[in-house]
Coordinates of C-alpha atoms in Angstrom, one line a residue:
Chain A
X23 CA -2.6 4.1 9.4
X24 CA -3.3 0.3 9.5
X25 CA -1.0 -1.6 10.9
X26 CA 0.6 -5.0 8.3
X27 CA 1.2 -8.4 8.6
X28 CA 2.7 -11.2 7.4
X29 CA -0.4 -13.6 6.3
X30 CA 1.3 -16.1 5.1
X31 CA 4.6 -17.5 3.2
X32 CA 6.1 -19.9 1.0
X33 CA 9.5 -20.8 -0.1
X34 CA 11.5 -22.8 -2.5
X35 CA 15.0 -23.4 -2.3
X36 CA 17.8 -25.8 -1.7
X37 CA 16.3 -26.8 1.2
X38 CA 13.1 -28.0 -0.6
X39 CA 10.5 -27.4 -2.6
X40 CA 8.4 -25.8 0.4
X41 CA 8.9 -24.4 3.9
X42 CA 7.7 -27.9 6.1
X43 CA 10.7 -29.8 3.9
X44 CA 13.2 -26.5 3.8
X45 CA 13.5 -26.7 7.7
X46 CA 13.4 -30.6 8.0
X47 CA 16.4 -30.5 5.8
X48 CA 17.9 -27.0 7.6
X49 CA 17.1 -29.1 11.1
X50 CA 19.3 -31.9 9.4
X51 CA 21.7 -29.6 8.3
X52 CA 21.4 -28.9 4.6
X53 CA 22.7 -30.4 2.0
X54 CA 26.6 -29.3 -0.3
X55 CA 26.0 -27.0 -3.7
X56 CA 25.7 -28.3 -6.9
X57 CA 28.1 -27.8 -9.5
X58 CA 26.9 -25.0 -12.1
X59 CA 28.7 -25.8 -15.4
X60 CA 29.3 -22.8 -17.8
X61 CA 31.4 -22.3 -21.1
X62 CA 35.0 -23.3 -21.3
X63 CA 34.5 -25.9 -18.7
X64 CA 34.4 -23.3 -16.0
X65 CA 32.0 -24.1 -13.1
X66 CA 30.8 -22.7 -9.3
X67 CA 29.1 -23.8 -7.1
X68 CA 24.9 -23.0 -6.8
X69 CA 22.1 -24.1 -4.4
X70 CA 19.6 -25.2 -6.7
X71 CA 16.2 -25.9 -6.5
X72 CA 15.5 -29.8 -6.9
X73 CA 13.2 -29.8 -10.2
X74 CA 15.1 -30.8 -13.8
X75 CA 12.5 -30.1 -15.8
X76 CA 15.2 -28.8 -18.8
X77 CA 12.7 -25.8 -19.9
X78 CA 13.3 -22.7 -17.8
X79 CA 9.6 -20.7 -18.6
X80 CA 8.0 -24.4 -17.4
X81 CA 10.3 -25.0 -14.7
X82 CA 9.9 -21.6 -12.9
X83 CA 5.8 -21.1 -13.8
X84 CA 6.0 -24.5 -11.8
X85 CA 7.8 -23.5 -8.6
X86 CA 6.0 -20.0 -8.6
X87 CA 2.9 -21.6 -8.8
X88 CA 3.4 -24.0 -5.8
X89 CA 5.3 -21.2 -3.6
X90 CA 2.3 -18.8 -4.3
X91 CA 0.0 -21.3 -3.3
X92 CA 1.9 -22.3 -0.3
X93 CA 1.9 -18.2 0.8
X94 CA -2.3 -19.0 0.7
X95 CA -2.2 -15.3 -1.2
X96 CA -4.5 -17.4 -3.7
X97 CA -7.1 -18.6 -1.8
X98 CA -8.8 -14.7 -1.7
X99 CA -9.5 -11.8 -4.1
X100 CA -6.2 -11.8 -5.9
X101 CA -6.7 -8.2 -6.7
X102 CA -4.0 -6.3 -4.1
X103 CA -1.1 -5.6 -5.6
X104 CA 1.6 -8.1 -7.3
X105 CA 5.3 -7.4 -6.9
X106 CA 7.7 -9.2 -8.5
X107 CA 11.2 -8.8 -7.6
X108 CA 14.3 -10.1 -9.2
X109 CA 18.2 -9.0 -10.3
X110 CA 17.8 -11.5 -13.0
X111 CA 14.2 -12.4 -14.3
X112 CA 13.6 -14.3 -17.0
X113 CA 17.0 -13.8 -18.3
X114 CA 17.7 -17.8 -17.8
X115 CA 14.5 -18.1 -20.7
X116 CA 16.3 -15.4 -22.7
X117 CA 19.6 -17.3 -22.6
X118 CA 18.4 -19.8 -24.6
X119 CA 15.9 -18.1 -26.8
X120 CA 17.7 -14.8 -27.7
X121 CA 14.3 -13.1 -27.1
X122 CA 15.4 -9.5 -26.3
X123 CA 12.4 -7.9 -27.4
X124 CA 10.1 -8.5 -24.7
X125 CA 10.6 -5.5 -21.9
X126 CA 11.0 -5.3 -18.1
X127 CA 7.3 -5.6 -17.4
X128 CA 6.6 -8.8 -19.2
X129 CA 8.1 -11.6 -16.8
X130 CA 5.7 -9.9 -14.3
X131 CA 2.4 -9.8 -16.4
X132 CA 3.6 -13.1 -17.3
X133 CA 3.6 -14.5 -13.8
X134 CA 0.5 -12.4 -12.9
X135 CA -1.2 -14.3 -15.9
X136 CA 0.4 -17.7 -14.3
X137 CA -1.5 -17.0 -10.9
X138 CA -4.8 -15.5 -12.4
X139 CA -3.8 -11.8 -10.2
X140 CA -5.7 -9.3 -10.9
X141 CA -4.6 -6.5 -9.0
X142 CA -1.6 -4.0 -9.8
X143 CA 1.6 -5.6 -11.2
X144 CA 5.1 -3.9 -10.5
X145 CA 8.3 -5.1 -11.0
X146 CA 10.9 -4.4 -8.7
X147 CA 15.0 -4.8 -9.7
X148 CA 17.2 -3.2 -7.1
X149 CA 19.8 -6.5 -7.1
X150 CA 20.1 -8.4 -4.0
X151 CA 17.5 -6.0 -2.2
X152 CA 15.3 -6.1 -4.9
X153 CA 12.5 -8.2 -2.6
X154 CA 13.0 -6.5 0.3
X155 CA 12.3 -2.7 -1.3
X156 CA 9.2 -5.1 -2.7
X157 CA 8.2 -5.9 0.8
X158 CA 8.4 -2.2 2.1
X159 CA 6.1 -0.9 -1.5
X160 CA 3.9 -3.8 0.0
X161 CA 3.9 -2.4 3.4
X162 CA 3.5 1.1 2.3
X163 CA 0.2 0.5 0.3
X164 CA -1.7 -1.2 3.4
X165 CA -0.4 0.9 5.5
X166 CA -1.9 3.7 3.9
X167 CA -5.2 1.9 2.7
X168 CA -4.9 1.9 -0.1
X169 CA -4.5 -2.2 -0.6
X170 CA -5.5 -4.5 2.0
X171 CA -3.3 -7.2 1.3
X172 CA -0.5 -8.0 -1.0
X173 CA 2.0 -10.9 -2.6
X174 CA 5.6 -10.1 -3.1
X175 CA 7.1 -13.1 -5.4
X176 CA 11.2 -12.7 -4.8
X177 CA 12.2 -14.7 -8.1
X178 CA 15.9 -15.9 -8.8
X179 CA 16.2 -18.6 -10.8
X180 CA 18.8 -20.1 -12.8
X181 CA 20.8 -18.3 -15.2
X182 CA 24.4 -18.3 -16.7
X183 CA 24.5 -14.7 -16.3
X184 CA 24.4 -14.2 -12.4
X185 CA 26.8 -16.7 -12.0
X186 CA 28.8 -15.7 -14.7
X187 CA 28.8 -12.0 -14.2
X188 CA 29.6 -12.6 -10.3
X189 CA 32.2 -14.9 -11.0
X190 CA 34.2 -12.7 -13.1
X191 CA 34.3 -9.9 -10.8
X192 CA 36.1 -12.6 -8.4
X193 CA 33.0 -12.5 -5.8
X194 CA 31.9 -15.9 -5.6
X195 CA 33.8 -18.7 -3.5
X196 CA 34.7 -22.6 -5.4
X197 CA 33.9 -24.7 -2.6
X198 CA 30.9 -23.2 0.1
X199 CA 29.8 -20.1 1.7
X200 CA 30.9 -18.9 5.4
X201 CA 29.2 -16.2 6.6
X202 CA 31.1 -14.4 9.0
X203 CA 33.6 -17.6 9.0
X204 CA 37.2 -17.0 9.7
X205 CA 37.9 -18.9 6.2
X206 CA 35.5 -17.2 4.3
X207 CA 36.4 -16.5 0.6
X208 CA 33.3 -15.2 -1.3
X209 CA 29.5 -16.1 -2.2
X210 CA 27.8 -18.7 -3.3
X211 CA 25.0 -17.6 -5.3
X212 CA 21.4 -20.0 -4.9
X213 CA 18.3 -20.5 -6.4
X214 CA 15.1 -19.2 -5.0
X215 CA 11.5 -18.4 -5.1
X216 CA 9.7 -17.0 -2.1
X217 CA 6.1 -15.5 -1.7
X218 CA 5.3 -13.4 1.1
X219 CA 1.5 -12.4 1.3
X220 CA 0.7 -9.3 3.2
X221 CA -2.6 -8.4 4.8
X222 CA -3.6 -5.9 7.3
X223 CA -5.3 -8.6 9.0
X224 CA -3.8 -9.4 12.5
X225 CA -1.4 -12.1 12.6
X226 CA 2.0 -13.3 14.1
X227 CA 4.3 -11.4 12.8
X228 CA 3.9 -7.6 12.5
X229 CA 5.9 -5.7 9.8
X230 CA 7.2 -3.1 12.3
X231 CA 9.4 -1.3 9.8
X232 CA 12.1 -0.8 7.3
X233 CA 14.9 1.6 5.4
X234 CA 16.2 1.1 2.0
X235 CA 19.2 3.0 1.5
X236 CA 21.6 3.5 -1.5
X237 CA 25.0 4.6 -1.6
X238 CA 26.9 4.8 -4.9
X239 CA 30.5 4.9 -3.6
X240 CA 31.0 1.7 -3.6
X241 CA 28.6 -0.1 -6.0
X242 CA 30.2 -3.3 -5.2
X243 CA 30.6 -3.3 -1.8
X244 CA 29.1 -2.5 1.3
X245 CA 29.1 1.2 2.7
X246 CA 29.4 1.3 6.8
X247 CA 27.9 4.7 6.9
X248 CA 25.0 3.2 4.7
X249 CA 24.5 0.3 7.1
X250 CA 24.5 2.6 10.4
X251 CA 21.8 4.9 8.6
X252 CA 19.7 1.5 7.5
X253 CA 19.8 0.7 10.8
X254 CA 19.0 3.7 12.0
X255 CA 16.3 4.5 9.5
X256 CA 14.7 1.1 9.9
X257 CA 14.6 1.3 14.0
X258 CA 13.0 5.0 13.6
X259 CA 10.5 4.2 11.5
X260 CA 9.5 0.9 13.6
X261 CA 9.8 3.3 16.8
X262 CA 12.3 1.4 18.3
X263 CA 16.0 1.6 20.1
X264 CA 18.7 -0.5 19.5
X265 CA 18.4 -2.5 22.5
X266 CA 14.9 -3.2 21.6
X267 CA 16.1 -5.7 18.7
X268 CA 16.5 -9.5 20.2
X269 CA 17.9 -10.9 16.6
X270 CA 19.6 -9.5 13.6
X271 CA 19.9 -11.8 10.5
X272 CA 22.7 -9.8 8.8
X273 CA 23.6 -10.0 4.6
X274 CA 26.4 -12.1 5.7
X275 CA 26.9 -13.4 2.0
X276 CA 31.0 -14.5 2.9
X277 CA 33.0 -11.9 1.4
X278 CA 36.0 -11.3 3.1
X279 CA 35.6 -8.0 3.0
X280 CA 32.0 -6.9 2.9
X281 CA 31.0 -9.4 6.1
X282 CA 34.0 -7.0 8.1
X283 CA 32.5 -4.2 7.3
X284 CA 29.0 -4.9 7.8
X285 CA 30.0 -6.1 11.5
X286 CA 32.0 -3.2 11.8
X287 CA 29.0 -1.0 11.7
X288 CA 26.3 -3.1 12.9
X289 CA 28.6 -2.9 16.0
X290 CA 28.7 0.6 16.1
X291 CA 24.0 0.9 15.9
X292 CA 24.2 -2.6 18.7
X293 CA 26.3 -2.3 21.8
X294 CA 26.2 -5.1 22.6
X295 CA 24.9 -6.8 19.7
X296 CA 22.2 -9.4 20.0
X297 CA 22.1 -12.4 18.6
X298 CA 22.9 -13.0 14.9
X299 CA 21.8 -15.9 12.6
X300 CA 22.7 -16.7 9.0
X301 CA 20.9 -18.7 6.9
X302 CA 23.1 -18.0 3.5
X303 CA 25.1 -21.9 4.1
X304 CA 22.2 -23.3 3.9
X305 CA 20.1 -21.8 0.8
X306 CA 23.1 -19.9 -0.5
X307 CA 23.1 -15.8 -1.4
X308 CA 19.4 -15.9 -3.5
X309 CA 20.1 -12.0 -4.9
X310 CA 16.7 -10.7 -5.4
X311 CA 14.8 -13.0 -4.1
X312 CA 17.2 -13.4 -0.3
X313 CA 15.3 -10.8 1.0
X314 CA 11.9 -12.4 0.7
X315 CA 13.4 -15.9 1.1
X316 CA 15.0 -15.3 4.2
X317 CA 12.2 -13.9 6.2
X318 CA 10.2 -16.5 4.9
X319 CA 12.6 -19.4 6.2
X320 CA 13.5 -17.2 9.4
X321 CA 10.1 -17.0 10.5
X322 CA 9.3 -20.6 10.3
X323 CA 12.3 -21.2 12.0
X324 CA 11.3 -19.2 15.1
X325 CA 8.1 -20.7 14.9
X326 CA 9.2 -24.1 14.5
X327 CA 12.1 -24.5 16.4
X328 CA 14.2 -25.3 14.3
X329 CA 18.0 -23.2 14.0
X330 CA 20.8 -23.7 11.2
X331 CA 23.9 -25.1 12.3
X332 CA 27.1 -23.3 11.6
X333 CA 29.5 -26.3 11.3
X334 CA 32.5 -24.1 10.1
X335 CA 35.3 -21.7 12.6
X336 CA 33.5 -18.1 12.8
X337 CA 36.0 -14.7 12.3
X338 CA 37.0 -14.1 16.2
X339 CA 37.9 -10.8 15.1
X340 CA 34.5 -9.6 13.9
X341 CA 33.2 -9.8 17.3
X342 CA 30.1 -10.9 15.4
X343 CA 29.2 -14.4 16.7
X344 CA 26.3 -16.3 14.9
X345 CA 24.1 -17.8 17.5
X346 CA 23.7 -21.6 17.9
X347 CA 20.2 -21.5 19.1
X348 CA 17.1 -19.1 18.8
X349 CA 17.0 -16.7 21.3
X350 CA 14.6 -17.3 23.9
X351 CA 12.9 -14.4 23.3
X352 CA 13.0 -12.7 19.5
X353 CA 10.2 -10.0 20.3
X354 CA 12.0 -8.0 17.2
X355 CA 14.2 -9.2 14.5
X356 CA 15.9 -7.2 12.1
X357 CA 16.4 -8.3 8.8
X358 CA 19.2 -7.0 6.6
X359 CA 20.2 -7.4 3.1
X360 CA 23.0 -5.5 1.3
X361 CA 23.0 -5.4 -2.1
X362 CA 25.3 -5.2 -5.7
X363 CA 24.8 -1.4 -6.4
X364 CA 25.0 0.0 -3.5
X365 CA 21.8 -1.0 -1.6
X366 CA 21.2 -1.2 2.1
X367 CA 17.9 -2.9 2.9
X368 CA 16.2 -3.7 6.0
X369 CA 12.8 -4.5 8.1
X370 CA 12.2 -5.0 11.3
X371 CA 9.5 -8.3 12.0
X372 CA 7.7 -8.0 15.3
X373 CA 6.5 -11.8 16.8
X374 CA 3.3 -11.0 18.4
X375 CA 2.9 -14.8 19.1
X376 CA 5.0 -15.4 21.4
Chain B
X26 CA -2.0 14.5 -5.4
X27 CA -3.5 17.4 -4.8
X28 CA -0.8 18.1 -2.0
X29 CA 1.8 17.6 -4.3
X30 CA 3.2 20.0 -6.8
X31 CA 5.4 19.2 -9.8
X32 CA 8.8 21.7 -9.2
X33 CA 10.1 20.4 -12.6
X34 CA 9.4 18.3 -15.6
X35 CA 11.6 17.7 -17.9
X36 CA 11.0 15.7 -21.2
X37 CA 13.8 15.0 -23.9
X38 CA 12.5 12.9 -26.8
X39 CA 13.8 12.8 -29.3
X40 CA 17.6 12.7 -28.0
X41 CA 20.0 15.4 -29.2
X42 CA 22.9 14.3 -30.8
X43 CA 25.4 15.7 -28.3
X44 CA 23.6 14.9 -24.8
X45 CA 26.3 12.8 -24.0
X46 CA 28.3 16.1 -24.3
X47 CA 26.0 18.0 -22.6
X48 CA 26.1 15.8 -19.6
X49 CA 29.7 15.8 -19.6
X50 CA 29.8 19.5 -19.3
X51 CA 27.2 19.9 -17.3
X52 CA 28.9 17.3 -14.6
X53 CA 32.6 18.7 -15.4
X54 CA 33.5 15.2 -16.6
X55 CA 32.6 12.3 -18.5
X56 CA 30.8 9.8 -16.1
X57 CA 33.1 6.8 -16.0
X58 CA 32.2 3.1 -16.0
X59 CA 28.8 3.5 -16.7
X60 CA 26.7 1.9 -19.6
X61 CA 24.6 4.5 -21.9
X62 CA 21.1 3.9 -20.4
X63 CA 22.6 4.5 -16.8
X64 CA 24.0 7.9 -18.2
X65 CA 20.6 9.1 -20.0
X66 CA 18.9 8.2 -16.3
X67 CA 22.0 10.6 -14.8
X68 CA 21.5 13.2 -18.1
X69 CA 17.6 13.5 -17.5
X70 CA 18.1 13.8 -13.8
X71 CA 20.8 16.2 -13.4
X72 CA 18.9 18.2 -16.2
X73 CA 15.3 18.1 -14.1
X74 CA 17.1 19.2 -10.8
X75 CA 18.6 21.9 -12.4
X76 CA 14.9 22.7 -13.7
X77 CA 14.0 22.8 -10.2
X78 CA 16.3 24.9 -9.6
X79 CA 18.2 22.7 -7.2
X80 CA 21.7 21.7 -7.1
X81 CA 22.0 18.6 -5.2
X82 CA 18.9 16.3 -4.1
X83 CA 17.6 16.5 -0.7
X84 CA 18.8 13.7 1.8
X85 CA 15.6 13.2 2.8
X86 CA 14.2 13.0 -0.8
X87 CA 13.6 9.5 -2.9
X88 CA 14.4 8.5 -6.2
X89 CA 13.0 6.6 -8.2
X90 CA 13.5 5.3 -11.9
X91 CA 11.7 3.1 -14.0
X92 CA 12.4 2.1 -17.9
X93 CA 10.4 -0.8 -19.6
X94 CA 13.5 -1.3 -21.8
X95 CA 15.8 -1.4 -19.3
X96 CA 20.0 -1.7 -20.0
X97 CA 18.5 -3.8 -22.9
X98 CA 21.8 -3.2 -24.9
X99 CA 24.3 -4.4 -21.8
X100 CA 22.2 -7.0 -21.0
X101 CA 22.2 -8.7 -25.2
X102 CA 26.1 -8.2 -24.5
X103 CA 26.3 -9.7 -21.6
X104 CA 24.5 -12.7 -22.4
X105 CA 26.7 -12.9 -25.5
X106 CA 29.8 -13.2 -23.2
X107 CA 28.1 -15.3 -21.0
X108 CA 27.7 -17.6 -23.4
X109 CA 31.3 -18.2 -24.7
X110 CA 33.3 -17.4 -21.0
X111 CA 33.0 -15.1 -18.0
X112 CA 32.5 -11.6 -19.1
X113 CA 33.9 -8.5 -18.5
X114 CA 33.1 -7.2 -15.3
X115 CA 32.1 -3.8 -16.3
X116 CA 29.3 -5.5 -19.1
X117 CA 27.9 -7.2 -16.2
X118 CA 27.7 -4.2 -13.7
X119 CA 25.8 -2.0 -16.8
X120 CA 23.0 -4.7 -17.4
X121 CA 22.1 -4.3 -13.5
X122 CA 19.5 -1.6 -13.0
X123 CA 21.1 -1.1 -9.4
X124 CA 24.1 0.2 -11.0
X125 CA 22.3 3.1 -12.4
X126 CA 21.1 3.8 -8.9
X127 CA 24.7 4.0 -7.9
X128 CA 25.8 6.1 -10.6
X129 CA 23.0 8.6 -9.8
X130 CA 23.3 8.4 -6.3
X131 CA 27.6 8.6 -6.9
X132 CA 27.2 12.1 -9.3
X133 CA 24.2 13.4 -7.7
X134 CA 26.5 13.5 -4.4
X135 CA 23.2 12.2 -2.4
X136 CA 22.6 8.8 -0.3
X137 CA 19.1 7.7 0.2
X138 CA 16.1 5.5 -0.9
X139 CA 16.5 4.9 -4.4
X140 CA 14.7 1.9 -6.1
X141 CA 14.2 0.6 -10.0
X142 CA 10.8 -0.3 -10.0
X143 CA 8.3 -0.6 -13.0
X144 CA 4.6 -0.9 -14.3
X145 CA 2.7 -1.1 -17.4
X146 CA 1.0 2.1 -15.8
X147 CA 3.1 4.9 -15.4
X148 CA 0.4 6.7 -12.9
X149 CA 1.0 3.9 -10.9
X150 CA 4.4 4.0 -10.4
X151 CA 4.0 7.4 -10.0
X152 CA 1.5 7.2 -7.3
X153 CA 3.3 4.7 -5.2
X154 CA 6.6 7.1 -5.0
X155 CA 4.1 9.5 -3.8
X156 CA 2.8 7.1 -1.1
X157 CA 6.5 6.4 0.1
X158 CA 7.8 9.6 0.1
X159 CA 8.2 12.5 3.0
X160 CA 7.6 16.0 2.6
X161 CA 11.1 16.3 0.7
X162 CA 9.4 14.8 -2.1
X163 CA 10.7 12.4 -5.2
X164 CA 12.8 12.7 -8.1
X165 CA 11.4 10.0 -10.4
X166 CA 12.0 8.9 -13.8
X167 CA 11.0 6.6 -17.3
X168 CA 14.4 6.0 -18.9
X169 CA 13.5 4.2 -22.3
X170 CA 17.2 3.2 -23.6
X171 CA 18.4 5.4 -27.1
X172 CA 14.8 7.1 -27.2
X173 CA 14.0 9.3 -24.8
X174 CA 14.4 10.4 -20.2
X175 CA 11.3 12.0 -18.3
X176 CA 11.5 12.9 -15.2
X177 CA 9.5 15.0 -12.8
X178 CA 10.8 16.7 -9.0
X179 CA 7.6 16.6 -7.3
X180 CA 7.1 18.1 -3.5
X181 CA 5.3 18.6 -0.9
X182 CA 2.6 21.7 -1.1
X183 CA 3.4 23.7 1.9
X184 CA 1.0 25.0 4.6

């Protein structure tokens, strides 16, 4: 079994167009939502990528390009595989052209085509854990030799759908998200597109692990038994105990509900629980692409210093504090994301570099 | 692949008339609150278990679905009501692959690692469920929307 890596990243968001700006502006503490106008005058909040170029296909070959780039997963072979992960794909180009004929592979062969890859394409759509089950195929593949290195694109970019689809099920908040905040009333939803290029090539971060793990009971919401047996799935298959994880960056997307229960049971795998941080109040919930985008951003910020404020009142009763400052010593971080449809995602990053 | 073996494989193309029915009888009820290509995946799955001859999935089995059409019907809709207002909750929730993994996960009575993930080559997809799965094996299959469901219950040779 060879062991796999995190080579390199890259990351567009809210924060900026690449990871050196997103944590200037996370160090400076982010910047408000923008306001997402839909039909009948109705509008939500979004974190949006800065970039008004009015067509969608050249706005996000544009942003995919320079995020690939950033990952350096295009200055090699560019034959490993490709996996492109999303909830929404191209469906903000489909908006506008009514083009329902092209099918679930072509946004991938598209990008592919956009980056000159030449290895394997796959498209993976599991929601808001739809990069995350991307980065575990990745992980698989070199682990068993049968790819030495690999790019997982996380992809959300604009659409009327998401928001629209989101908002009327009543999930998203009108003003900001709040993870774990005491007046936390829903998500807000963000713009993203994140590269993470893995390599069994020795570097800082080790990809130690990771469980995906769907429950259909409650394909809205989040499942505590399904969290516990993540968490327990992930730790076993990284060969690790609880008490061996220094950092846990939870979903935390500001639901009222789903944030209590996702404590609740992350409390019952972590007594006591180790730190927590939350980067969703800065970059927003990115669906398919928040798995990928958040362990790009996380990683940079325990390399570089930097930590996102949380300027709001946390929930007391979640017994779930996010941490002001980077732990001193994050040997292993867990990285969760819960998804729409019942998904319950994690890996677990080791920091060799310490 | 030589270590794996294929328990099941069950192909239905074209689509009889009454599968709907047939799934409804076979589950005891009509699945609720799902869109049609979520209930093919859920008709060509419950129908390749029982080919297997097993009546739940194993916990410590995967499952895996891929489709290159996708909901393509829910998601025309929902782009549709997107387009004039908010729309309806449950056309939202059926243009999301996820939701299909819920609905089988939901009637199949099993919790596990379940992903929507597809390629131009089928072997390919095919091959990586193989890499990610244990000795429990994977349930896996192509779900092309009003056409046809595929799917294969592939395990583990034993010693």
């Amino acid at each position: 079994m060879n062991e796999v890596y995190l080579a390199g990243r890259g990351l567009a968001s809210a924060l900026g167009p690449d990871i050196g700006s997103g944590l200037v502006a996370l160090g400076r503490g982010g910047g408000p939502p923008r306001r997402f106008e839909l039909a009948g005058g109705m509008a939500w909040p979004l974190y949006t990528i800065a970039d008004d170029e009015p067509d969608w296909m050249t706005r996000a070959r544009r942003i995919i390009e320079r995020v690939a780039r950033e990952s350096g997963a295009l200055g090699g072979s560019r034959s490993g595989p490709l996996f492109v992960a999303s909830s929404s794909l191209d469906i903000g180009s489909r908006e506008n052209s009514g083009d329902f004929e092209r099918d679930y592979q072509s946004f991938a062969e598209l990008v592919a085509g956009w980056l000159d890859w030449h290895g394997p394409v796959f498209t993976v759509s599991t929601a808001c854990t739809s990069s995350l089950n991307a980065l575990l195929s990745a992980r698989t593949l070199i682990r068993n030799g049968h790819a030495d290195h690999a790019l997982v694109l996380g992809v959300e970019l604009r659409n009327r759908v998401s928001i629209a689809g989101f908002g009327g099920m009543q999930l998203l908040s009108a003003d900001r998200a709040l993870p774990f905040g005491k007046h936390r009333d829903g998500l807000v939803l963000g713009e993203a597109v994140a590269a993470l290029h893995v390599s069994s090539r020795p570097s800082r971060w080790r990809i130690a692990g990771g469980a995906n793990v769907v429950e259909g009971e409650d394909p809205a919401g989040t499942v505590p038994e399904a969290v516990v047996a993540m968490c327990s799935e992930a730790l076993a298959s990284s060969a690790l105990a609880p008490r061996d994880i220094a950092l846990i960056k939870p979903q935390a997307a500001g639901g009222p509900v789903n944030d209590a229960t996702e404590a609740r049971a992350l409390r019952q795998v972590f007594d006591p629980l180790p730190p927590l941080v939350s980067l969703k109040a800065a970059i927003g919930h990115t669906l398919g692409a928040a798995g990928a985008a958040e362990v790009a951003l996380l990683t940079a910020c325990l390399e570089g210093g930097v930590w996102p404020r949380v300027d709001y009142a946390q929930d007391a009763l979640l017994e779930a504090p996010l941490a002001d400052r980077a732990p001193a010593n994050a040997g292993h971080v867990l990285a969760c994301i819960l998804g729409f449809g019942g998904g319950h995602a994690a890996v677990v990053l080791e920091d060799r570099g310490r | 692949m030589s270590d794996w073996i294929t328990t099941a494989h069950v192909t239905v193309d074209p689509l009889p008339l009454d599968w709907r029915d047939q799934l409804a009888v076979r589950l005891g009820q009509r699945p609720r609150r799902i869109g049609p290509w979520a209930e093919l995946a859920l008709y060509g799955a419950r129908l390749c278990l029982d080919a297997a001859g097993e009546s739940a999935l194993p916990a410590q089995a995967q499952l895996r679905v891929a489709s290159l059409s996708g909901p393509r019907n829910a998601t025309r809709q929902i782009v549709e009501q997107a387009q004039t207002g908010l729309p309806m909750p449950f056309s939202f929730m059926q243009s999301q692959p996820s939701q299909m993994l819920a609905a089988l996960s939901r009637h199949l009575g099993w919790q596990g690692d379940a992903r929507f993930i597809v390629s131009r080559d089928q072997q390919a997809v095919l091959d990586l469920a193989l890499q990610e799965c244990s000795a429990a094996g994977v349930l896996i299959g192509w779900v092309e929307e009003d056409r046809r469901t595929e799917w294969w219950r592939m395990v583990l040779r034993g010693p």
